Amino acid sequence: MPKGRSMAGATPLLPTETKPGDWSLRGAHGTTAIPPCGLLVGRSRVCDLVLDDSDISRRHVRLSFFQDEPWAIDMGSANGLVIDGISTTRARLREGSTLWLGNTSLEIHREVAALPFELMAAWSRLGSSPAEALRDLAGAISCAVEPDRSYALQWEADVDWEDLGPLRRALVDAAVEWLTR
């Protein structure tokens, strides 16, 4: 979008690495796509998929792709990761694999699904409410627009940029680039 043109109502296209792939997670929360950039699952609002289970760590498991195969990597969680009944810190996932995080079970399936609703709702508000949308995309508690059109994000105590899930991070990077050009 050229400088000087209003962004009101406009929404940028999703970055390629965040578009839904052909793998997803199914659980009580519904079905969520695992994009090529990966997905961080946990209790913290900076995770890509936030689950409400007190036995899940703030940043519990990261789902990533290696050689186009899905993998689960424990992020040092307090209660560990169990995949198909085996306690592990890392494992390649297969169609129908069941991941246990605390008291929550998630199944992996080779199917197209939507990205997390909260993130897509925030993405759709970039043109109309950029600071609010960016705050929600980043899982931050506040977002201020600086005079130079940069954005200052503030997270909860003990949380910073490095804690963001890969999907959130990619969306925030793309949003800031789109908003500041």
GROMACS .gro file of C-alpha atoms in nm:
model
  181
    1MET     CA    1   0.000   0.000   0.000
    2PRO     CA    2   0.155   0.336  -0.101
    3LYS     CA    3   0.230   0.590   0.173
    4GLY     CA    4  -0.044   0.839   0.231
    5ARG     CA    5  -0.322   0.599   0.136
    6SER     CA    6  -0.571   0.507   0.409
    7MET     CA    7  -0.553   0.152   0.541
    8ALA     CA    8  -0.901   0.173   0.697
    9GLY     CA    9  -1.082  -0.152   0.633
   10ALA     CA   10  -0.790  -0.309   0.446
   11THR     CA   11  -0.639  -0.636   0.562
   12PRO     CA   12  -0.307  -0.766   0.433
   13LEU     CA   13  -0.267  -1.116   0.297
   14LEU     CA   14  -0.134  -1.375   0.541
   15PRO     CA   15   0.240  -1.439   0.513
   16THR     CA   16   0.315  -1.768   0.332
   17GLU     CA   17   0.470  -1.935   0.639
   18THR     CA   18   0.151  -1.874   0.839
   19LYS     CA   19  -0.104  -2.010   0.594
   20PRO     CA   20  -0.276  -2.328   0.711
   21GLY     CA   21  -0.098  -2.642   0.600
   22ASP     CA   22  -0.236  -2.992   0.574
   23TRP     CA   23  -0.178  -3.096   0.937
   24SER     CA   24  -0.399  -3.003   1.231
   25LEU     CA   25  -0.461  -3.062   1.601
   26ARG     CA   26  -0.798  -3.182   1.727
   27GLY     CA   27  -0.909  -3.149   2.087
   28ALA     CA   28  -1.177  -3.009   2.313
   29HIS     CA   29  -1.087  -2.661   2.179
   30GLY     CA   30  -1.184  -2.770   1.825
   31THR     CA   31  -0.952  -2.826   1.530
   32THR     CA   32  -0.655  -2.596   1.468
   33ALA     CA   33  -0.421  -2.585   1.169
   34ILE     CA   34  -0.048  -2.627   1.218
   35PRO     CA   35   0.109  -2.374   0.978
   36PRO     CA   36   0.453  -2.427   0.818
   37CYS     CA   37   0.613  -2.190   1.072
   38GLY     CA   38   0.497  -2.416   1.357
   39LEU     CA   39   0.275  -2.373   1.659
   40LEU     CA   40   0.346  -2.316   2.030
   41VAL     CA   41   0.089  -2.465   2.267
   42GLY     CA   42   0.053  -2.374   2.634
   43ARG     CA   43  -0.132  -2.164   2.893
   44SER     CA   44   0.042  -1.832   2.824
   45ARG     CA   45  -0.130  -1.572   2.610
   46VAL     CA   46   0.187  -1.554   2.395
   47CYS     CA   47   0.133  -1.913   2.276
   48ASP     CA   48  -0.024  -1.966   1.935
   49LEU     CA   49  -0.279  -2.207   2.079
   50VAL     CA   50  -0.377  -2.118   2.435
   51LEU     CA   51  -0.531  -2.399   2.639
   52ASP     CA   52  -0.701  -2.364   2.977
   53ASP     CA   53  -0.557  -2.650   3.185
   54SER     CA   54  -0.367  -2.577   3.507
   55ASP     CA   55  -0.148  -2.885   3.446
   56ILE     CA   56  -0.019  -2.739   3.119
   57SER     CA   57   0.292  -2.523   3.136
   58ARG     CA   58   0.290  -2.163   3.017
   59ARG     CA   59   0.491  -2.271   2.709
   60HIS     CA   60   0.441  -2.648   2.696
   61VAL     CA   61   0.508  -2.791   2.349
   62ARG     CA   62   0.618  -2.663   2.011
   63LEU     CA   63   0.495  -2.831   1.696
   64SER     CA   64   0.743  -2.794   1.410
   65PHE     CA   65   0.815  -2.945   1.072
   66PHE     CA   66   1.140  -3.121   0.985
   67GLN     CA   67   1.168  -3.258   0.632
   68ASP     CA   68   0.795  -3.192   0.593
   69GLU     CA   69   0.710  -3.420   0.887
   70PRO     CA   70   0.540  -3.287   1.203
   71TRP     CA   71   0.733  -3.309   1.530
   72ALA     CA   72   0.645  -3.226   1.890
   73ILE     CA   73   0.916  -3.076   2.111
   74ASP     CA   74   0.865  -3.034   2.485
   75MET     CA   75   0.961  -2.681   2.592
   76GLY     CA   76   1.079  -2.787   2.939
   77SER     CA   77   0.726  -2.829   3.072
   78ALA     CA   78   0.669  -2.916   3.438
   79ASN     CA   79   0.445  -3.216   3.367
   80GLY     CA   80   0.611  -3.341   3.050
   81LEU     CA   81   0.482  -3.458   2.717
   82VAL     CA   82   0.323  -3.795   2.648
   83ILE     CA   83   0.276  -3.906   2.289
   84ASP     CA   84   0.086  -4.227   2.216
   85GLY     CA   85   0.136  -4.336   2.577
   86ILE     CA   86   0.514  -4.276   2.585
   87SER     CA   87   0.672  -3.998   2.789
   88THR     CA   88   0.915  -3.807   2.567
   89THR     CA   89   1.081  -3.472   2.508
   90ARG     CA   90   1.065  -3.494   2.127
   91ALA     CA   91   0.892  -3.718   1.875
   92ARG     CA   92   0.787  -3.734   1.514
   93LEU     CA   93   0.409  -3.733   1.487
   94ARG     CA   94   0.197  -3.954   1.267
   95GLU     CA   95  -0.164  -3.942   1.154
   96GLY     CA   96  -0.374  -4.009   1.465
   97SER     CA   97  -0.094  -3.954   1.718
   98THR     CA   98  -0.228  -3.845   2.057
   99LEU     CA   99  -0.041  -3.585   2.260
  100TRP     CA  100  -0.113  -3.549   2.632
  101LEU     CA  101  -0.034  -3.212   2.787
  102GLY     CA  102  -0.145  -3.211   3.148
  103ASN     CA  103  -0.507  -3.332   3.142
  104THR     CA  104  -0.559  -3.227   2.781
  105SER     CA  105  -0.538  -3.463   2.487
  106LEU     CA  106  -0.475  -3.346   2.131
  107GLU     CA  107  -0.480  -3.565   1.821
  108ILE     CA  108  -0.284  -3.485   1.508
  109HIS     CA  109  -0.451  -3.535   1.174
  110ARG     CA  110  -0.363  -3.478   0.813
  111GLU     CA  111  -0.644  -3.238   0.734
  112VAL     CA  112  -0.683  -2.873   0.647
  113ALA     CA  113  -0.820  -2.658   0.929
  114ALA     CA  114  -0.834  -2.293   1.028
  115LEU     CA  115  -0.568  -2.106   1.221
  116PRO     CA  116  -0.656  -2.008   1.581
  117PHE     CA  117  -0.969  -1.792   1.573
  118GLU     CA  118  -0.834  -1.526   1.812
  119LEU     CA  119  -0.530  -1.465   1.592
  120MET     CA  120  -0.731  -1.445   1.271
  121ALA     CA  121  -0.982  -1.208   1.432
  122ALA     CA  122  -0.693  -0.980   1.538
  123TRP     CA  123  -0.538  -1.004   1.190
  124SER     CA  124  -0.866  -0.894   1.032
  125ARG     CA  125  -0.867  -0.575   1.249
  126LEU     CA  126  -0.526  -0.448   1.131
  127GLY     CA  127  -0.676  -0.191   0.894
  128SER     CA  128  -0.936  -0.055   1.135
  129SER     CA  129  -0.769  -0.084   1.479
  130PRO     CA  130  -0.396  -0.139   1.421
  131ALA     CA  131  -0.269  -0.089   1.778
  132GLU     CA  132  -0.540  -0.314   1.925
  133ALA     CA  133  -0.487  -0.576   1.654
  134LEU     CA  134  -0.111  -0.575   1.704
  135ARG     CA  135  -0.152  -0.604   2.083
  136ASP     CA  136  -0.377  -0.907   2.039
  137LEU     CA  137  -0.154  -1.067   1.774
  138ALA     CA  138   0.145  -1.036   2.008
  139GLY     CA  139  -0.042  -1.156   2.317
  140ALA     CA  140   0.069  -0.831   2.481
  141ILE     CA  141  -0.108  -0.634   2.752
  142SER     CA  142  -0.063  -0.302   2.572
  143CYS     CA  143   0.050  -0.152   2.243
  144ALA     CA  144   0.134   0.212   2.176
  145VAL     CA  145   0.189   0.380   1.842
  146GLU     CA  146   0.505   0.594   1.852
  147PRO     CA  147   0.543   0.925   1.661
  148ASP     CA  148   0.770   0.755   1.405
  149ARG     CA  149   0.490   0.502   1.333
  150SER     CA  150   0.672   0.225   1.520
  151TYR     CA  151   0.486   0.017   1.775
  152ALA     CA  152   0.581  -0.042   2.138
  153LEU     CA  153   0.448  -0.364   2.288
  154GLN     CA  154   0.437  -0.445   2.659
  155TRP     CA  155   0.393  -0.800   2.783
  156GLU     CA  156   0.324  -0.943   3.127
  157ALA     CA  157   0.619  -0.965   3.366
  158ASP     CA  158   0.883  -1.222   3.264
  159VAL     CA  159   0.758  -1.233   2.904
  160ASP     CA  160   0.926  -1.082   2.600
  161TRP     CA  161   0.958  -1.116   2.224
  162GLU     CA  162   1.152  -1.444   2.249
  163ASP     CA  163   0.860  -1.612   2.427
  164LEU     CA  164   0.614  -1.565   2.140
  165GLY     CA  165   0.501  -1.869   1.948
  166PRO     CA  166   0.626  -1.895   1.590
  167LEU     CA  167   0.285  -1.817   1.441
  168ARG     CA  168   0.238  -1.507   1.657
  169ARG     CA  169   0.591  -1.391   1.581
  170ALA     CA  170   0.545  -1.429   1.204
  171LEU     CA  171   0.210  -1.249   1.216
  172VAL     CA  172   0.348  -0.963   1.427
  173ASP     CA  173   0.650  -0.924   1.195
  174ALA     CA  174   0.423  -0.910   0.888
  175ALA     CA  175   0.176  -0.673   1.059
  176VAL     CA  176   0.446  -0.428   1.164
  177GLU     CA  177   0.598  -0.436   0.816
  178TRP     CA  178   0.258  -0.370   0.659
  179LEU     CA  179   0.164  -0.097   0.909
  180THR     CA  180   0.491   0.095   0.888
  181ARG     CA  181   0.554   0.102   0.515
   0.00000   0.00000   0.00000
